[in-house]
Each structure stands twice: as C-alpha cells, then as structure tokens.
Coordinates of C-alpha atoms in Angstrom, one line a residue:
Chain A
M1 CA -0.1 -0.3 -0.7
Y2 CA 3.0 2.3 0.8
L3 CA 4.3 1.1 -2.9
L4 CA 1.3 2.0 -4.2
N5 CA 0.2 5.3 -2.4
N6 CA 3.7 6.5 -3.0
R7 CA 3.8 5.1 -7.1
C8 CA 0.4 8.0 -6.8
C9 CA 2.2 10.1 -5.3
V10 CA 4.8 10.2 -8.2
A11 CA 2.3 10.0 -10.8
A12 CA -0.1 12.9 -9.9
A13 CA 2.8 15.0 -9.4
L14 CA 4.6 14.1 -13.3
I15 CA 1.1 15.0 -14.8
I16 CA 1.1 18.6 -12.6
T17 CA 4.9 19.1 -14.3
L18 CA 3.9 18.3 -17.4
V19 CA 0.7 20.3 -17.4
F20 CA 2.5 22.4 -15.8
I21 CA 5.1 22.7 -18.6
M22 CA 2.9 23.2 -21.3
V23 CA 1.1 25.6 -19.7
D24 CA 3.7 28.0 -19.4
N25 CA 7.2 27.3 -20.4
T26 CA 8.6 30.7 -18.8
A27 CA 12.7 30.2 -20.4
A28 CA 10.9 29.9 -24.1
L29 CA 8.6 32.4 -24.1
E30 CA 11.7 34.8 -23.0
H31 CA 14.2 33.8 -25.3
N32 CA 13.3 32.0 -28.0
P33 CA 9.5 32.3 -28.4
G34 CA 9.5 29.9 -31.3
R35 CA 11.5 26.7 -28.9
P36 CA 9.2 23.8 -28.4
W37 CA 8.1 23.6 -24.6
Y38 CA 9.7 20.0 -24.2
I39 CA 13.2 20.9 -24.7
P40 CA 14.8 21.8 -21.7
D41 CA 15.0 25.5 -19.9
L42 CA 18.3 24.9 -17.8
I43 CA 21.1 22.2 -17.1
S44 CA 22.1 22.4 -13.1
V45 CA 25.1 20.1 -11.3
Q46 CA 24.4 19.4 -7.7
T47 CA 26.8 17.9 -5.1
A48 CA 25.1 16.4 -1.6
G49 CA 21.2 17.2 -0.7
Y50 CA 21.4 13.2 -1.0
I51 CA 21.0 13.3 -4.7
G52 CA 25.2 12.4 -5.7
Y53 CA 28.5 13.4 -4.8
A54 CA 28.4 14.8 -8.5
A55 CA 24.5 15.6 -10.4
G56 CA 23.5 16.3 -13.3
G57 CA 19.6 17.7 -14.8
I58 CA 18.1 19.2 -17.3
G59 CA 15.0 21.1 -15.8
Y60 CA 12.3 23.5 -16.4
L61 CA 10.7 26.8 -15.3
S62 CA 7.0 28.2 -15.7
F63 CA 5.5 30.9 -14.2
H64 CA 7.7 33.6 -14.9
R65 CA 10.5 31.0 -13.1
F66 CA 7.8 31.0 -9.9
W67 CA 8.5 26.9 -10.7
E68 CA 11.2 24.9 -11.5
S69 CA 11.2 21.2 -12.2
T70 CA 13.9 19.2 -12.5
L71 CA 15.3 16.0 -13.2
F72 CA 18.8 14.5 -11.8
Y73 CA 21.0 11.9 -11.9
G74 CA 23.2 11.0 -9.6
Y75 CA 26.7 9.7 -8.7
V76 CA 28.8 8.4 -5.4
P77 CA 31.6 7.0 -6.5
E78 CA 32.9 4.2 -4.2
E79 CA 35.3 6.1 -2.4
I80 CA 33.2 8.7 -1.6
G81 CA 30.5 6.5 -0.2
G82 CA 31.3 3.6 0.8
R83 CA 30.5 2.4 -2.2
E84 CA 29.0 3.6 -5.8
I85 CA 25.4 4.6 -5.6
H86 CA 23.7 5.6 -9.2
T87 CA 20.2 7.6 -8.3
M88 CA 17.7 10.1 -10.4
S89 CA 16.0 12.7 -8.2
W90 CA 13.4 15.2 -9.6
K91 CA 13.5 17.5 -7.5
N92 CA 11.0 20.8 -7.6
S93 CA 10.7 24.4 -6.3
I94 CA 9.2 27.7 -6.3
Y95 CA 10.4 31.3 -6.0
P96 CA 8.2 33.7 -4.2
I97 CA 10.6 35.9 -2.7
R98 CA 13.1 37.7 -5.4
I99 CA 15.1 40.9 -5.5
S100 CA 16.8 42.3 -8.0
L101 CA 20.1 44.2 -7.3
G102 CA 21.2 45.9 -10.8
D103 CA 19.9 44.6 -13.5
I104 CA 21.9 41.7 -13.8
C105 CA 21.8 40.3 -10.5
E106 CA 18.4 39.1 -8.9
I107 CA 18.3 37.0 -5.0
S108 CA 16.3 34.3 -4.5
P109 CA 16.4 35.2 -0.5
L110 CA 14.0 31.6 0.1
Y111 CA 12.5 29.2 -2.4
L112 CA 11.1 26.5 -0.7
G113 CA 11.4 22.9 -2.6
A114 CA 10.6 18.6 -2.7
T115 CA 13.5 16.6 -4.4
F116 CA 11.8 12.6 -4.7
L117 CA 14.7 10.1 -4.9
F118 CA 14.9 6.8 -6.8
A119 CA 17.5 4.2 -5.9
L120 CA 19.3 2.9 -8.9
D121 CA 20.0 -0.1 -7.7
K122 CA 17.5 -3.4 -7.2
S123 CA 19.2 -4.2 -4.1
V124 CA 17.9 -1.5 -2.5
H125 CA 14.3 -3.4 -1.8
W126 CA 11.5 -1.8 -3.6
Q127 CA 9.5 -4.3 -1.9
Y128 CA 10.4 -7.4 0.5
S129 CA 9.8 -10.7 0.9
T130 CA 6.6 -11.9 -0.7
D131 CA 5.6 -13.1 2.5
C132 CA 6.0 -9.9 4.4
P133 CA 2.7 -7.6 4.0
D134 CA 2.9 -4.7 1.8
W135 CA 2.2 -2.5 4.6
Y136 CA 5.2 -3.9 7.0
Y137 CA 7.4 -1.1 5.3
P138 CA 7.8 2.4 3.1
P139 CA 9.8 0.6 -0.1
T140 CA 13.1 2.1 1.2
G141 CA 14.2 2.4 -2.8
F142 CA 12.1 5.3 -2.6
H143 CA 12.6 8.9 0.0
G144 CA 11.3 12.1 -0.6
A145 CA 13.1 15.3 1.0
L146 CA 12.4 19.1 1.5
N147 CA 14.4 22.0 1.1
F148 CA 14.7 25.4 1.0
G149 CA 17.4 27.8 0.0
I150 CA 19.1 31.1 -1.8
Q151 CA 20.0 31.7 -5.1
V152 CA 21.3 34.0 -7.1
L153 CA 21.1 34.7 -10.5
I154 CA 23.7 36.1 -13.5
R155 CA 23.1 37.6 -16.7
S156 CA 25.6 37.0 -18.6
R157 CA 25.4 39.6 -21.7
L158 CA 28.4 37.6 -23.6
L159 CA 26.6 35.0 -23.2
E160 CA 22.7 35.3 -23.3
V161 CA 22.5 33.3 -20.6
I162 CA 21.1 33.1 -16.7
H163 CA 24.1 31.9 -14.4
G164 CA 22.6 30.5 -10.9
F165 CA 24.3 29.7 -7.6
Y166 CA 22.4 28.1 -4.8
A167 CA 23.3 26.4 -1.0
E168 CA 19.5 24.9 0.2
I169 CA 19.3 22.6 3.2
T170 CA 17.4 19.5 3.0
M171 CA 15.6 16.7 4.9
L172 CA 15.2 13.7 4.3
D173 CA 12.0 12.3 5.0
T174 CA 12.7 9.5 7.7
Y175 CA 14.7 12.7 9.5
M176 CA 11.7 14.2 9.1
K177 CA 10.9 12.1 10.9
A178 CA 13.0 11.5 13.7
Y179 CA 13.7 14.5 14.5
F180 CA 10.3 16.0 14.5
W181 CA 7.9 12.9 15.8
D182 CA 10.1 10.7 17.6
D183 CA 12.9 12.3 19.2
H184 CA 12.4 15.6 18.7
E185 CA 14.7 16.7 22.5
H186 CA 18.2 13.9 21.6
L187 CA 18.8 15.6 17.4
H188 CA 19.5 18.4 16.5
F189 CA 18.3 20.4 13.1
N190 CA 21.3 20.0 11.6
D191 CA 21.7 16.5 12.3
C192 CA 18.6 16.0 10.3
A193 CA 19.2 17.5 7.8
T194 CA 22.6 18.6 4.8
L195 CA 23.4 21.7 2.9
A196 CA 23.7 21.2 -0.5
L197 CA 25.5 23.7 -3.0
G198 CA 24.3 23.9 -7.4
Y199 CA 25.0 25.2 -9.7
K200 CA 22.7 26.3 -13.7
I201 CA 22.4 28.1 -17.0
I202 CA 19.4 28.8 -17.6
F203 CA 18.9 29.0 -21.4
Chain B
M1 CA 0.8 39.3 -23.5
N2 CA 3.3 40.8 -25.8
K3 CA 7.0 39.7 -24.8
K4 CA 7.1 43.7 -23.4
N5 CA 4.4 43.0 -21.2
L6 CA 6.5 40.5 -20.1
N7 CA 9.1 41.0 -19.7
S8 CA 8.3 43.4 -16.9
H9 CA 7.5 41.1 -14.4
I10 CA 11.5 39.4 -15.0
L11 CA 13.8 40.8 -13.6
L12 CA 16.5 39.8 -15.5
T13 CA 15.2 40.2 -18.6
N14 CA 14.3 43.9 -18.5
A15 CA 17.9 45.1 -19.1
D16 CA 17.4 46.8 -22.8
R17 CA 20.6 49.4 -21.3
P18 CA 24.6 48.1 -21.7
L19 CA 26.5 47.8 -19.2
N20 CA 29.6 49.2 -19.1
R21 CA 32.8 47.3 -17.6
K22 CA 32.6 49.3 -15.0
Q23 CA 28.8 49.1 -13.4
F24 CA 29.2 45.2 -14.7
L25 CA 32.0 45.0 -12.4
R26 CA 30.6 46.8 -9.7
N27 CA 27.2 44.8 -10.2
L28 CA 28.8 41.4 -10.1
G29 CA 30.7 42.7 -6.6
Y30 CA 27.8 43.3 -5.1
S31 CA 25.5 39.8 -5.7
A32 CA 28.8 38.3 -4.7
L33 CA 29.2 40.6 -0.8
A34 CA 25.6 39.9 -1.1
S35 CA 25.4 36.0 -1.2
M36 CA 28.5 34.7 -0.5
P37 CA 27.6 34.9 3.7
A38 CA 24.4 33.1 3.3
L39 CA 25.9 30.5 0.5
L40 CA 29.2 29.9 3.1
L41 CA 27.5 30.4 5.8
P42 CA 25.2 26.3 5.8
G43 CA 28.4 24.7 5.5
C44 CA 29.8 25.8 9.3
Y45 CA 27.1 24.4 10.8
F46 CA 25.9 21.1 8.3
D47 CA 26.9 18.5 6.3
L48 CA 27.0 17.5 2.9
E49 CA 25.3 14.6 2.9
Y50 CA 25.7 12.9 -0.9
S51 CA 23.4 10.1 -1.1
P52 CA 21.9 8.4 1.8
Y53 CA 22.5 5.4 0.8
M54 CA 26.2 5.6 2.1
T55 CA 27.7 3.0 4.2
N56 CA 31.2 4.3 4.5
V57 CA 31.5 3.8 8.5
D58 CA 32.7 6.2 10.0
Y59 CA 33.5 3.2 13.5
E60 CA 34.5 -0.3 12.5
N61 CA 34.1 -3.5 14.0
L62 CA 32.8 -2.5 17.7
N63 CA 31.7 -5.9 18.8
A64 CA 35.6 -7.1 18.8
G65 CA 37.3 -4.8 20.2
N66 CA 34.1 -4.7 23.0
L67 CA 34.2 -8.4 23.0
E68 CA 37.9 -8.3 23.9
K69 CA 36.9 -5.9 26.5
I70 CA 34.0 -8.3 28.5
A71 CA 37.4 -11.2 27.9
A72 CA 39.6 -9.0 29.9
L73 CA 37.1 -9.0 32.7
E74 CA 36.9 -12.9 33.6
A75 CA 40.2 -11.4 34.6
G76 CA 40.9 -13.3 38.1
R77 CA 37.5 -14.5 38.0
E78 CA 36.8 -18.5 37.9
Y79 CA 33.8 -20.4 35.3
G80 CA 30.7 -20.8 37.2
N81 CA 30.9 -17.1 39.2
T82 CA 28.1 -14.6 39.2
Y83 CA 27.6 -12.4 36.8
R84 CA 25.0 -10.0 35.5
F85 CA 24.6 -8.0 32.2
G86 CA 22.1 -5.8 30.7
L87 CA 20.0 -5.7 27.8
I88 CA 18.1 -3.6 25.6
S89 CA 16.5 -3.5 22.4
D90 CA 14.5 -1.7 19.9
T91 CA 15.9 1.7 20.8
H92 CA 14.9 2.9 16.8
H93 CA 14.6 6.9 17.0
F94 CA 13.7 6.7 20.8
Y95 CA 17.3 7.9 21.6
T96 CA 16.0 10.3 24.8
E97 CA 14.4 6.9 26.8
T98 CA 17.7 4.7 26.1
K99 CA 19.8 7.7 27.6
K100 CA 17.3 7.0 30.1
V101 CA 18.6 3.6 30.3
I102 CA 21.9 3.9 29.4
G103 CA 22.3 6.2 32.9
I104 CA 20.6 3.4 34.7
F105 CA 23.0 1.0 34.0
N106 CA 26.0 3.3 34.4
S107 CA 24.9 4.0 38.0
R108 CA 24.4 0.2 38.6
S109 CA 28.3 -1.3 39.3
D110 CA 27.5 -5.1 39.6
L111 CA 27.1 -5.1 35.8
D112 CA 29.4 -6.8 33.4
F113 CA 28.1 -5.6 29.8
V114 CA 25.3 -5.2 27.5
V115 CA 23.5 -7.0 24.9
I116 CA 21.5 -4.9 22.0
I117 CA 19.0 -7.0 20.8
G118 CA 18.9 -5.1 17.7
D119 CA 16.9 -2.7 16.1
T120 CA 18.9 0.3 16.6
T121 CA 17.1 1.4 13.3
N122 CA 14.7 2.5 11.5
Q123 CA 15.5 1.8 8.2
G124 CA 19.4 0.7 7.9
L125 CA 20.5 4.4 7.1
L126 CA 24.6 5.3 7.9
R127 CA 23.0 8.2 9.5
E128 CA 20.5 6.5 12.0
F129 CA 23.9 4.3 12.9
N130 CA 25.8 7.0 13.2
W131 CA 22.8 8.7 15.6
G132 CA 22.4 5.2 17.3
Y133 CA 26.6 4.8 18.1
D134 CA 26.0 8.4 19.7
V135 CA 23.7 7.2 22.3
I136 CA 25.3 4.1 22.6
K137 CA 28.5 4.1 23.0
K138 CA 28.2 6.5 26.2
L139 CA 27.5 3.2 28.1
K140 CA 30.5 2.8 30.9
Y141 CA 30.4 -1.5 30.4
P142 CA 31.1 -3.3 27.1
Y143 CA 28.6 -4.0 24.9
I144 CA 27.5 -5.6 21.5
N145 CA 25.0 -5.4 19.0
I146 CA 23.2 -7.9 17.2
I147 CA 21.2 -7.2 14.1
G148 CA 17.1 -6.9 13.4
N149 CA 15.2 -6.6 10.8
H150 CA 15.1 -2.2 10.5
D151 CA 19.1 -2.4 10.5
C152 CA 19.1 -5.3 7.5
L153 CA 16.8 -2.6 5.3
D154 CA 18.4 -0.7 2.5
Y155 CA 21.9 -1.6 2.7
G156 CA 22.1 -1.9 6.2
I157 CA 23.9 -5.3 6.5
E158 CA 26.6 -3.6 4.9
I159 CA 26.3 -1.5 7.4
F160 CA 26.5 -3.3 10.3
E161 CA 29.2 -5.8 8.8
K162 CA 30.8 -3.2 8.6
M163 CA 30.6 -1.6 11.9
Y164 CA 29.3 -3.9 14.2
G165 CA 31.5 -6.9 12.4
P166 CA 29.3 -10.7 11.3
L167 CA 26.4 -11.2 11.4
N168 CA 26.5 -14.6 13.0
F169 CA 28.9 -14.2 16.1
S170 CA 29.4 -15.7 19.5
F171 CA 31.3 -15.3 22.8
S172 CA 32.1 -16.7 25.7
F173 CA 31.9 -15.0 29.5
L174 CA 32.9 -17.7 32.6
G175 CA 32.1 -20.5 31.5
T176 CA 28.4 -19.7 29.5
E177 CA 28.9 -20.0 25.4
F178 CA 26.6 -16.3 24.4
I179 CA 25.7 -18.0 20.6
C180 CA 24.3 -14.2 18.6
F181 CA 22.1 -14.9 15.4
H182 CA 21.0 -13.2 13.0
N183 CA 17.6 -14.8 11.8
N184 CA 16.0 -11.7 10.3
N185 CA 14.1 -13.6 7.1
W186 CA 12.0 -11.2 5.2
E187 CA 14.7 -8.5 5.4
S188 CA 17.7 -10.9 4.4
S189 CA 17.9 -14.4 3.3
E190 CA 16.6 -17.8 5.1
P191 CA 18.3 -17.8 8.8
D192 CA 21.6 -20.0 8.2
Y193 CA 19.8 -22.5 10.7
G194 CA 22.6 -24.7 10.1
W195 CA 25.5 -22.8 11.7
L196 CA 23.7 -21.9 14.5
A197 CA 23.2 -26.1 15.0
Q198 CA 27.0 -26.5 14.4
K199 CA 27.8 -23.7 17.2
A200 CA 25.6 -24.7 20.3
S201 CA 26.8 -28.5 19.1
S202 CA 30.6 -28.2 18.9
S203 CA 30.4 -25.4 22.4
T204 CA 31.7 -27.5 25.7
A205 CA 31.1 -24.8 27.8
A206 CA 28.5 -25.9 30.7
H207 CA 25.4 -22.8 29.6
R208 CA 24.6 -21.6 26.1
V209 CA 22.1 -18.7 25.9
L210 CA 20.9 -17.5 22.5
F211 CA 20.8 -14.0 21.2
A212 CA 18.1 -13.8 18.3
H213 CA 16.3 -10.8 17.1
I214 CA 13.3 -12.3 16.5
D215 CA 11.4 -14.8 18.3
N216 CA 9.7 -17.1 15.7
S217 CA 7.9 -19.0 17.9
G218 CA 5.8 -17.2 18.1
C219 CA 5.0 -17.1 14.0
A220 CA 5.0 -13.3 14.4
F221 CA 3.1 -11.9 11.2
N222 CA 3.8 -15.4 10.2
R223 CA 7.0 -14.5 9.1
F224 CA 8.5 -18.5 9.4
S225 CA 7.0 -21.5 8.3
Q226 CA 6.3 -24.1 10.3
S227 CA 9.2 -26.3 9.4
Q228 CA 11.8 -23.5 10.1
V229 CA 9.8 -22.8 13.9
D230 CA 10.1 -26.5 13.8
T231 CA 13.8 -26.6 13.8
F232 CA 14.5 -23.2 15.6
N233 CA 12.7 -24.7 18.4
N234 CA 15.0 -27.8 18.0
I235 CA 18.0 -26.0 18.3
I236 CA 17.0 -24.2 21.4
S237 CA 15.5 -27.3 23.5
E238 CA 18.4 -29.4 22.6
Y239 CA 21.1 -27.0 23.1
F240 CA 20.1 -24.0 25.6
D241 CA 19.9 -22.9 28.5
C242 CA 17.4 -20.5 27.6
A243 CA 17.1 -17.0 24.8
I244 CA 17.0 -13.9 24.7
H245 CA 15.0 -11.7 21.7
G246 CA 13.9 -8.1 21.0
H247 CA 11.5 -7.6 18.5
A248 CA 7.9 -7.0 20.3
H249 CA 8.8 -3.3 22.4
E250 CA 7.3 -4.7 25.5
N251 CA 9.1 -7.0 27.6
S252 CA 6.9 -10.5 27.7
K253 CA 6.4 -13.3 30.7
E254 CA 8.9 -15.7 30.5
D255 CA 7.5 -18.4 27.9
M256 CA 8.5 -21.8 28.0
V257 CA 9.3 -23.8 24.5
N258 CA 10.0 -27.3 24.8
G259 CA 11.3 -26.7 28.3
V260 CA 13.5 -23.9 27.5
P261 CA 12.3 -20.5 28.2
R262 CA 12.3 -17.4 26.0
Y263 CA 12.4 -14.3 27.2
Q264 CA 11.8 -10.8 24.8
I265 CA 13.0 -7.8 26.1
G266 CA 11.0 -4.5 25.5
S267 CA 12.1 -1.1 24.5
P268 CA 13.2 2.1 26.3
G269 CA 11.1 4.1 24.1
Y270 CA 7.8 2.1 25.6
G271 CA 10.2 2.2 29.3
H272 CA 11.3 -1.5 29.3
Y273 CA 15.1 -3.0 30.0
M274 CA 16.2 -5.7 31.2
V275 CA 18.9 -7.2 33.2
V276 CA 20.0 -11.2 33.5
T277 CA 21.8 -12.2 36.4
F278 CA 23.9 -15.8 36.3
N279 CA 24.0 -17.5 39.5
N280 CA 24.7 -20.7 40.9
G281 CA 23.8 -22.2 37.8
I282 CA 20.7 -20.6 36.8
F283 CA 19.6 -17.1 35.4
E284 CA 17.4 -14.9 36.9
V285 CA 15.6 -12.6 34.5
E286 CA 14.5 -9.0 36.1
R287 CA 11.9 -7.4 34.3
C288 CA 12.8 -3.1 34.1
T289 CA 10.7 -0.8 33.5
F290 CA 10.7 3.2 33.3

C-alpha cells in the first residue's frame, strides 16, 4: 500500500509538472518564443543534498521562473560513499521572493522545494519478501525530501544566458520523522539535514 | 501578452540598457557580497550528505573491540561465578529514552556487559546507525550489538557488518557460551540454522544462551514456516539454557518452549529493559520499567 501510495503521488506530481511545462514555459517565452515546450530551459549540477556527490540534470521553468522542475542523475563513487551509488532525483522548487540587485543580478533569499529520490539499484528494496505484508515497511528505494535555500542569478550578456548559484538545506523523510515526531529532544536540526550546493545555467 | 509586457515582470530580462565594464564589475561585486555569506554560512553548521544510501562507516568492528573488553573481565574470576548483564532492544529513534536506560546502567556498578538485541535504526541508513552509536557509546560497560530486522533495510546489512562485525557470532564468558544469531528472514535470506546447530553442538561450555532479534516460535506475522519454527525450537531445546529476543517492543513474561525459557525484551521507547543475573547455575531475569 505504501508503494502504491508513493507511486500515485509521484504519478500525480509528474502529470502536474507536464501540465505546468506545457501551459507556461517561461524560458521559451522569454528567450525563444519559437522553442518547443519540451526543450529544457536549464541545465543544473549539484553536490550533496542526498542526490549525489555529483549530480547533473535538466529542468523546466514556469510562471516567470516562479516554479522550477529538474530531473537529476546522481552518482556517488565508492571512495566517497563506501559503495557506488546511482540515483535519479526529481526536484521541484518555487521561488516566492525575488530581489533585484542591479540589472544583472537577482537573489531569491528563500525558495522552497520537494525532491523525490529513487535508488537505481535492485539491492535496495522496493518490495520485500513476498511473505512480507506490503504495509510493513515503506519502500526504501524511494525517499522524499523537503528543502529550502537561497539562489543567486547573474545574467551573462556575453553568452546570452543566466547563471544560477544556490545553496540549500535538505531534510530526508526518514530524518524528518526522527526529528519532528520521534525524538525532538535528542536530535538537533543539523543532525537531520544536509547542505547542498549547486549551479545552473538557464538558456 | 506581448514580450515587452511579459518581460516587465521579469527582472533579469528587462535590462535593455547596455552595461559598461565598470557597472558590470560593480554589480557583480554587490551580488557576490550579498550572496556569499548566505551561501557559505550554512557550511559551518551542516554536513554535506551525498546520499542516504552511503555505507562508509566512521567506526569499524565495534563488537570485536568490545568482546576483547568482555574477555578481559574474566581475569581473576572462575567459571560458574556470578555475573550480570543488561539488555536493551529496539532503540530505533528513541534516543532520549535509550539515554535514560544507559544512565540507569551506568549508575549501577554490578553489571559486566550490555547486549543490544537489534533494531538500533528504522531504515538501516548510515546516519541512523551513527545516531544510535552516538547514544550507546556512552555506556561505561562493554556492549555488543545484534542485527535486527530494521537494521537490514537498504544497505543496512553492509553497514552493520562494517560497523559491528559478523551477523552470526558467539562469545563465551565465565563458562557460558552466548550465541548471537541473525534470523531476520523477510529482510534478508533464510536464517542459517545449520550454522546455529553446528555452533551450539560444538560448544563445550556448561551453559548456552541464544540472542536472536526475532522470537520465531511465536510466528510473528507468519514470518516463519512451520518447518523453520520446528528447526529453531529443536535447536534451542537441545542445546540452550534460555533464548532472549527483542522485536516485540514490550517485555514479555517467561515463555516456556519445549522446556526452555524464552524472553522478549521491550524497547526503551516503551520504558522497558532487562537485567539478567547468572547465579548458582541459574539465569535470573529482572524485567525492568522506568
């Protein structure tokens, strides 16, 4: 049931994302009105935040960059993670506050987001023994995370693109439960959250 | 909406005025000054965690180190002497309550060691193992940890083996053989009953105690087939003085199976722990609450 619920949530979010991209593709409207809706608006790289030692992805912007959706592939080498890890992450963020600093820079002092993380490894259980009731564990090959952060966008006149730098704090669902529900007294916020740093180029 | 109107809402696309080099550098400097503290300050407070599935442990073979300390406690004592050990299980995310039990154990001076009967995590994640270790390392007594079903999730078995050591192992103390057995079948593979039978039958100790996270005589959630239950019960009744389990989260009354007592230790989260005393050839179990 957990797996079914999670799949339904992801499917619903995916449909909403596609609708958003089709209804309002900001970058395409801004920079290239003739660009088809399915061509990505940005390329992003990120380290940490649970999505990989090195993660790269493509993303879409909608509603005048108020909303952003990026699909990442993440990799952790064995030397760093104890084993080689491959993940796919789907990250959605909204930027409710944007402050202009001159005409080439814009700061989003607080953006909010949610990430769905999928382990690309069969040995991470999606389902357990057939004898195990499906309600017994949530699927561990899938995790959700919430994040908030700050982003700085700088326009490059030379390259006709926008460079974005961001830092965010991310909290995994398991750690969120531990911190908010299970033991708020012992655990500290920084025990349960991680920093992520990233760069994106909007074209 | 034409492009001009649209762009009026978008800060970075309404700069029709060309920037000279000085303005460009000035704006860049302002941007960097404004953003750098916000970008870098969190780095002082938060770690970078690349993946929840990482298995690179900071501590290795903790059980082996503690078993050496337990062995050292035998010095000057004879087989059959009285000894006492504490038991905790299913600490999961109950860190505050686990610290209370550890405080109770540390306030006593009559224990020899402590056994943790598994489930120090919820999802077998490295960070959870580290949280658990940060609490149990405060024990003043040597301790051993046995794998529980939740510890097996994700890459938990790999982490456990690196951090604590083998899943099936044994040690002896003052004439008693303690055999620690991994029987989390849903989350792993078929329990190695052959290893258990061989280990128990080859032991020359006067007494034997089994530690295994799940009491499979109870067929918890129909985990085990009747054949597995019979095999387990037969091994225990043939070789062991008693069997001690966790998993149920509440201290159980003594449950006799084929004439051998079985105990389930509760979780600190439910205010439960146990103390076992070996005295005059008998294991006396004290079910404690706090």
